[in-house]
Phi, psi and omega in degrees: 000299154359299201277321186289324172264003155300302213271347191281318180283328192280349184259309161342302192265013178246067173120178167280151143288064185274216199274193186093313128124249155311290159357302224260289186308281192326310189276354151293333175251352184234010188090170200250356131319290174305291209297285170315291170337264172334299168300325199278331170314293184274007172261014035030307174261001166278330180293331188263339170270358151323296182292333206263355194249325177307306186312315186292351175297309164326288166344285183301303171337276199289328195266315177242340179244342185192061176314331206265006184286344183299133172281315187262138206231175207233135168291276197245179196309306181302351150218064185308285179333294200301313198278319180338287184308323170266341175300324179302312199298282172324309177286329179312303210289319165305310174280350154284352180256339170285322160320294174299325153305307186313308212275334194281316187313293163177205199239006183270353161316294215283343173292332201276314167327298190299321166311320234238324171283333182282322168338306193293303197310319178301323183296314207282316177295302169320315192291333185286324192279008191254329157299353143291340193260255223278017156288342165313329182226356198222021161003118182265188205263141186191049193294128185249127163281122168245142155253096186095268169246344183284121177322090172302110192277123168307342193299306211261020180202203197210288174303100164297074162201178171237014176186138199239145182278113171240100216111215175234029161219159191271107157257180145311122154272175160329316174304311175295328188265007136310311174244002172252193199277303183201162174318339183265176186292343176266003173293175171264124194227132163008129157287315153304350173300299177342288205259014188206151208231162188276139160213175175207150218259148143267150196259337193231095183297297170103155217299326194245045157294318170099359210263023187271347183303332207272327177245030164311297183293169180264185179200097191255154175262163169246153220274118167100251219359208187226145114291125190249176194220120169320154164054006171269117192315142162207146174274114181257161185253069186318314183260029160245169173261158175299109188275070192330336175283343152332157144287032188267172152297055162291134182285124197250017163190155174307072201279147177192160159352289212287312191312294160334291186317301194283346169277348206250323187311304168344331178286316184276009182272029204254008164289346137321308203320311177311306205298342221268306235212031210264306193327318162211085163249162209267321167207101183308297196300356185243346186281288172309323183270323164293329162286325181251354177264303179269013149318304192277338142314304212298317204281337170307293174321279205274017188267326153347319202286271187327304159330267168354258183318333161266007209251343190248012156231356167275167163248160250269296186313322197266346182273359186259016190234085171285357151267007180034054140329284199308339185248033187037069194020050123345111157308075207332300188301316181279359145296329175249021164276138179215131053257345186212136164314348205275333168312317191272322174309312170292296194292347185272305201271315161314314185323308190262345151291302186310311175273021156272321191289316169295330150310311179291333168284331198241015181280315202289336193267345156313298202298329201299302198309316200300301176297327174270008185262000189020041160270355186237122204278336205253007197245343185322329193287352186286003199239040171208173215188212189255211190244358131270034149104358191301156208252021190358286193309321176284340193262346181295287173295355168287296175303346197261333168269011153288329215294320181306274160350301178278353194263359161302296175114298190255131194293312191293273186336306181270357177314293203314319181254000173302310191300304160336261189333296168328294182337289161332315177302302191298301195329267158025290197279315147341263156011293192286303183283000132295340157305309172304323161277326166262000173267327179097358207311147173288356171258020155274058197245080168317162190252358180254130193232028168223071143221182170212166181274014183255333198276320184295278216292324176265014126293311154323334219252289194306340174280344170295299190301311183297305183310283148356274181315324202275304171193131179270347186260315182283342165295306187306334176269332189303337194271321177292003191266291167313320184289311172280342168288316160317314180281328177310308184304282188351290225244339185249001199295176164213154216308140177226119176256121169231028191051046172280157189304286232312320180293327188263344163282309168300321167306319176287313158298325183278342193275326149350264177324315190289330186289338199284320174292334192307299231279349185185175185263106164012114218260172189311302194314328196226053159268117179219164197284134175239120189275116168254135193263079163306127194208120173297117170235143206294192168293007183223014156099007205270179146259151206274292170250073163324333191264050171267311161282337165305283186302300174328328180276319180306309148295341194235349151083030184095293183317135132126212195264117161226133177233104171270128204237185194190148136233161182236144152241154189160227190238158136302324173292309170294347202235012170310333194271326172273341174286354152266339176277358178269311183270323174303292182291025180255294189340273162001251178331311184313301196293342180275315186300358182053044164259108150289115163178208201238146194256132183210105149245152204238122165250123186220133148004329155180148217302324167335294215273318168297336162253028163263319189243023162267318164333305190296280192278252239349161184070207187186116174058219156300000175247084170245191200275144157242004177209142207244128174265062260196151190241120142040082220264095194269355186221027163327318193282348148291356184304118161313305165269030204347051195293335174304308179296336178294313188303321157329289176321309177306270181349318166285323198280324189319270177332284155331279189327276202312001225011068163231124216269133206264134154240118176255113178263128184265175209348071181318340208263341184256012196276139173291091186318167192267027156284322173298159157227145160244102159303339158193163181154177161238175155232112182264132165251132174259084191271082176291329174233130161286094198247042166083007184119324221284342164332287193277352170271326191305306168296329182277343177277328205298292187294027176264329190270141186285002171277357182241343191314342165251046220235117173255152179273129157251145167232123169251159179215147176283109212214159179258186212264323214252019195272169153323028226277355165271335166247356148350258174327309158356285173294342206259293175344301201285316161328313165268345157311303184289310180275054192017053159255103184272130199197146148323081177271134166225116158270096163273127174231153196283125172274167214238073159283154175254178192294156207250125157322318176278339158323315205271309172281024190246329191279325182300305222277320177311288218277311189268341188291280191310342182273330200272279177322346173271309177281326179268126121296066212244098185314184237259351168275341189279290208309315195292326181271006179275298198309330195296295203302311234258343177269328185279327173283325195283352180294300200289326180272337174277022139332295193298315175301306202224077197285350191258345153202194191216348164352127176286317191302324213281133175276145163251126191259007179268345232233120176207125195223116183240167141295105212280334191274107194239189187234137178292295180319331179300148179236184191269099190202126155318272192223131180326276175253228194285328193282021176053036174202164201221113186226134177315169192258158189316355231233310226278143142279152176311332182247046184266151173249014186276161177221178211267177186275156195274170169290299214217155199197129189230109177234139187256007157236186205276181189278292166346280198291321178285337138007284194274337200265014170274337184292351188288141163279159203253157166268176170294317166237130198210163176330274199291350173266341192256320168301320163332295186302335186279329201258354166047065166243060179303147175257118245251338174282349190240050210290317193259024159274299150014268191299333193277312153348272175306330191270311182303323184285314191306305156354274186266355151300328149325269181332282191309327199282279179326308191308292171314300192208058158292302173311008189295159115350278137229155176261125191227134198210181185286101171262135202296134179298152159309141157310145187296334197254113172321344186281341201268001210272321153341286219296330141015277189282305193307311212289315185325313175302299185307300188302345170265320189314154176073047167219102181307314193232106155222174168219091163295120169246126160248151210272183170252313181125331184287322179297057154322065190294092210260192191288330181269003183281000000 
């Protein structure tokens, strides 16, 4: 206790205090979670030590000042207890109501009280130490009867003997017809009656008795036992059993240490009380630390004293004889108080009212601070009161959770948990100034300069280890009691910023943890997509497509790095006001989607320059972004300037440069909220490219989320009719066994078609679009109507080819026209290097075509086959056909074999793909790197369409390089 008001002064004395006391220090310095958690605790253990100081009034009542007010009266000794406890229950509940009015009239009553009680209390410490000084010499009379070594209980007899002359003949006393048959000599009797002889003792020996050698030690009991008296003969008899209905002294509980400690700690809680009552005091920061460091000296002394001093004047039988059987319920102490017993009788009892009365009092004004700081939303109406301020509503609920308390009853019951809360309180305030001493914050500075944080920490430490010792199941329900009322503030309280250490300890930790990412790049094992969100918002600042953010809570399940960015354009000076109505209303939206992370807008001058430099800069130190999340620019081709799709195409070349990997969701507007279930269904990878795993993680996080958890995975791959397509699979199986993902393998193979009629007009249409818009200056109606026209004749003529369906998807096989050209250095490959894209080397001009030798080669088919098919002459659609579309290197002088080329595989890379996994959920594929040559970004955007169209949910994914699933990981 002590060590808890050093550190309790040392926080006191950092600021104003207004009310709330404890409550108050904790939750400012430790957050408003620890702070509520904790306060509601000891405002719990102030209300119930409340009930336990009412009881003890009773006690003294019923036991010593007015035995005869009891209503329930007990037939024989065994049930003595039982009529106590409900005579307690009753007389409690009257005195609690008379209490609970005095603290409602108001408190300057219970202070003018508070004079009157402590008076007593002082008379009552003075009559016990002027009674040990005279039992030195002057002992009072205090006989206790033992038979043999055992304690004998007064109730049923008078005479410490066993046979009284009445006449001229020798009988049974009372004593003998306790244990014999009847009063004459020849009855049959107890055998330890027998065999062992009465004697009887003084119980108060007095101080220069010497007998304090004799109870130093200790001697704990067992529940039903006897109490005996050290060294004195006894026979003892082994084969009778004890008979409880005897006249002994039995221990009516089990005693040890720990036990003891938590009955006795209570006495000492009483150092709060000031802080309890910090509102009214006239200057708190001066009060609280002189009043409770010498409160809890003086009362140290004297219960130390007192220990001492009754142990070297009592005897040993009478201090374990907790109900004073053996002295037919004498009060032991107020027999050795002099001038009279009535003093410590009295001064017990004013005592033990008084400290009922300061707990009904510093409880209701706890609960009042706790309420009006409206961090616990159900406790607010409890924060109101009559009009000076007094806490009505609370005290109303204090009496009513006394009322629990008293209807307990046993005192040994409510100790254990009184002591928990307390434990708990104290433990905190420690805490909190040690927290408060090792961050150093510059607003820590007390005006109480005698502490330090190691004495705050071995404060800390022994109330944790007392709390264990004392009872580990009532500490375990007291921490789970704390532990939900902490999450409840969490997650429904509502948000308080008071600079508390808890906040400024996380600062430290997080700047800690960024130095520590500072030290190297994330190892394979602990790669996961750390997302930046890219996101569009209207003229009023909303987002455009949320359920962009719905996905994002679906991928990452909470976990991991997520930043949702914006940029607006314009000046920073003119557009600040909307860039807070933008990052607010993102905040929002995060908070209805359960996206944990973090919110960033960029105001930069044009959208281009703004999301280059959320790409760049976004994160901080090692904890940044490795994946970029954007959703599908679906009305590129309406654009006037079509600065969206360029910008897109930069934003892919952008991601690249940076390794980092792009995920594009196309028709993002059909994407699932985190309201849906898919009750069945699939999810399909289209693994076109090896792009190191990111394929096969992404559907496995995605079903970690309940919209998707019942979602089964397919994964396909792409093989031609002579490749091997049975050890395919094989391999891709065994390949996803080890990387413990279970999924649906399928080998699709592509037939070896000629070009398709509608190929040819898609490419034309492609092809004259893009030149026309380059060459024609045209308004922005002239342009639209070019395009109309130039789609409508191309419309008509595949009519005229293939007039028995109109289909886009349907190949016409008369209509053949192939690539006569192949270039031998190409090889058979997707995509080049580690970034899944292929870009000239710095030596190159933008329209040079050598291109440079890759890194690295990632193949969905075998090494053998890849091998063999560069030496194959290619078909139309092949390996080197698909590869074209992927590396997107048109030869800009030979454009419509090329493009017709490119136009074909997307063509039927469609088809098969729609054939497959129209009915997916989603479809998730290989998205194709940009042209190297800038001139292609049109043509671009077209193949994308064609590979995607006729799919409700996909997501095109590019690898970064970095992303590695490896197998043991």
């Amino acid at each position: 206790t002590m060590l808890t008001a050093i550190s309790m002064s040392a926080i006191a004395t950092n600021g104003v205090v207004p009310a709330g006391g404890s409550y108050y220090m904790i939750s400012r310095s430790l957050g408003p979670e620890f702070g509520g958690a904790v306060g509601l605790c000891f405002y719990l253990g102030t209300t119930f030590a409340g009930a336990m100081y009412i009881l003890g009034t009773i006690e003294i009542l019923l036991a010593y000042i007015f035995p005869a007010m009891a209503i329930f009266k007990a037939e024989d000794a065994s049930g003595e207890a039982a009529a106590m406890l409900n005579n307690m229950r009753v007389y409690g509940t009257c005195v609690l109501t008379c209490m609970a009015t005095v603290v409602f009239v108001g408190v300057k009553y219970v202070n003018k009280f508070a004079l009157v009680f402590l008076g007593c209390v002082i008379l009552s410490i003075l009559a016990i130490y002027a009674g040990v000084i005279k039992s030195a010499f002057d002992p009072p009379s205090f006989p206790i009867c033992l038979l043999g070594n055992r304690t004998l209980s007064r109730h049923g007899f008078d005479l410490c003997t066993k046979m009284v002359v009445e006449g001229n003949e020798t009988v049974g006393s009372k004593l003998w017809e306790l244990f014999c048959t009847s009063r004459f000599l020849n009855a049959t009797c107890d055998e330890y009656f027998t065999m062992n002889n009465v004697t009887e003792i003084e119980g108060i020996p007095g101080a220069a008795s010497g007998l304090i050698q004799e109870n130093l030690w200790s001697s704990y009991l067992t529940k039903g036992v006897i109490v005996e008296k050290r060294g004195l003969p006894s026979v003892s008899t082994p084969d009778t059993p004890v008979d409880m209905d005897q006249p002994y002294v039995f221990s009516d509980m089990t005693s040890y240490f720990t036990l003891l400690v938590g009955i006795y700690f209570p006495s000492v809680t009483g150092i709060m009380a000031g802080s309890n009552r910090s509102g009214d005091l006239r200057d708190a920061q001066k009060s609280i630390p002189t009043g409770t460091i010498l409160a809890i000296a003086t009362t140290s002394a004297v219960y130390i004293s007192s220990v001492v001093l009754f142990g070297a004047c009592i005897e040993g039988v009478v201090l374990r004889d907790k109900f004073g059987e053996a002295v037919n319920g004498n009060l032991v102490v107020g027999t050795l108080a002099w001038p009279s017993p009535w003093v410590i009788v009295i001064g017990s009892f004013f005592s033990t009212c008084g400290a009922g009365l300061q707990s009904l009092t510093g409880a209701p004004r706890l609960l009042q601070a706790i309420s009006r700081d409206g961090i616990v939303p159900f406790l607010r109406v409890f924060g109101h009161g009559k009009a000076n301020g007094e806490p009505t509503w609370a005290l109303l609920l204090t009496a009513c959770i006394c009322e629990i308390g008293i209807l307990i009853a046993s005192l040994d019951e409510v100790a254990p948990i009184l002591s928990m809360f307390f434990l708990m309180c104290y433990m905190f305030v420690n805490l909190a100034c040690a927290v408060q001493t090792l961050l150093r914050t510059p607003n820590w500075r007390p005006r109480f300069r005698y502490y330090h944080w190691t004495l705050s920490f071995l404060g800390m430490s022994l109330c944790l280890a007392l709390m264990f010792i004392c009872s580990w199941y009532y500490a375990l329900v007291a921490m789970l009691i704390a532990g939900l009322i902490y999450k409840y503030i969490e997650y429904r309280g509502a948000e308080k910023e008071w600079g508390d250490g808890i906040r400024g300890l996380s600062l430290s930790a997080a700047r800690y943890a960024l130095l520590r990412l500072e030290e190297g790049p994330p190892h394979t094992k602990n790669w996961r997509p750390q997302l930046l969100v890219l996101v569009r918002g209207d003229q009023e600042q909303n987002v455009v497509h949320p359920q962009l953010l719905s996905f994002t809570s679906q991928l990452k399940a909470g976990k991991g790095l997520t930043i949702v960015a914006s940029v607006l354009e314009g000046t920073f000076l003119d557009n600040h006001p909307q860039a807070q109505r933008a990052e607010e209303s993102i905040r929002r939206l995060m908070e209805a989607e359960k996206v944990k992370g973090f919110c960033q807008v960029v105001i930069s001058s044009n959208l281009r320059d703004g999301m280059s430099h959320l790409i760049q800069s976004s994160g901080l130190g090692g904890l940044q972004h490795n994946t970029v999340l954007v959703g599908w620019p679906r009305s590129w081709r309406q654009k006037e300037d079509h600065q969206t799709w360029r910008n897109f195409i930069e934003l892919v070349r952008e991601t690249t440069a940076g390794h980092l990997a792009l995920l594009v969701a196309k028709n993002v507007a059909m994407f699932p909220g985190n309201q849906e279930r898919f009750s069945e269904g699939h999810i399909d990878v289209w693994w076109i490219v090896h792009d190191g795993g990111m394929l096969m993680l992404l559907p496995f996080l995605l079903r970690h989320h309940k919209v998707w958890r019942k979602c089964k995975m397919r994964i396909f791959t792409v093989a031609q009719m002579d490749d091997n397509s049975i050890q395919m699979k094989k391999d891709l199986t065994t390949f996803l066994y080890h990387l413990r993902i279970t999924a649906e393998v399928e080998v699709v193979e592509m037939h070896e078609s000629d070009i398709s009629a509608y190929t040819y007009e898609k490419t034309l249409v492609m092809e004259q679009r893009s030149q026309i818009l380059k060459q024609m200056h045209l308004t922005k109606n002239e342009r639209e109507r070019e395009i109309q026209s130039i789609t409508d004749e191309s419309r008509g003529s595949i009519r005229r080819k293939n007039p028995a369906n109109t289909r886009l998807r349907l190949s016409v096989p008369e209509e053949q026209v192939g690539d006569g050209e192949e270039k031998p250095e190409e090889e058979v490959q997707l995509i080049h290097d580690k970034n899944a894209t292929t870009f000239s080397s710095s030596s190159q001009s933008p329209g040079d075509e050598v291109e440079t030798a890759p890194e690295k080669v990632h193949l969905t088919w075998t090494k053998e086959k890849s091998v063999a098919e560069k030496n194959k002459s290619k078909s139309p659609v092949s390996p080197e056909g698909i590869k074209d579309f992927f590396n997107m290197k048109p030869e800009w002088e030979n454009l419509n074999q090329s493009n017709v080329r490119r136009m074909h595989t997307a063509v039927k890379l469609n088809e098969v793909i729609v054939k497959k996994s129209q009915d997916a959920k989603l479809v998730l594929l290989n998205m194709p790197g940009p042209p190297r040559n800038r001139k292609g970004d049109e043509n671009y955007m077209e193949f994308l369409e064609v590979l995607t169209e006729h799919l409700d949910r996909v997501l095109l994914v590019r690898g970064g390089g970095r992303e590695v699933i490896t197998i043991y990981s």
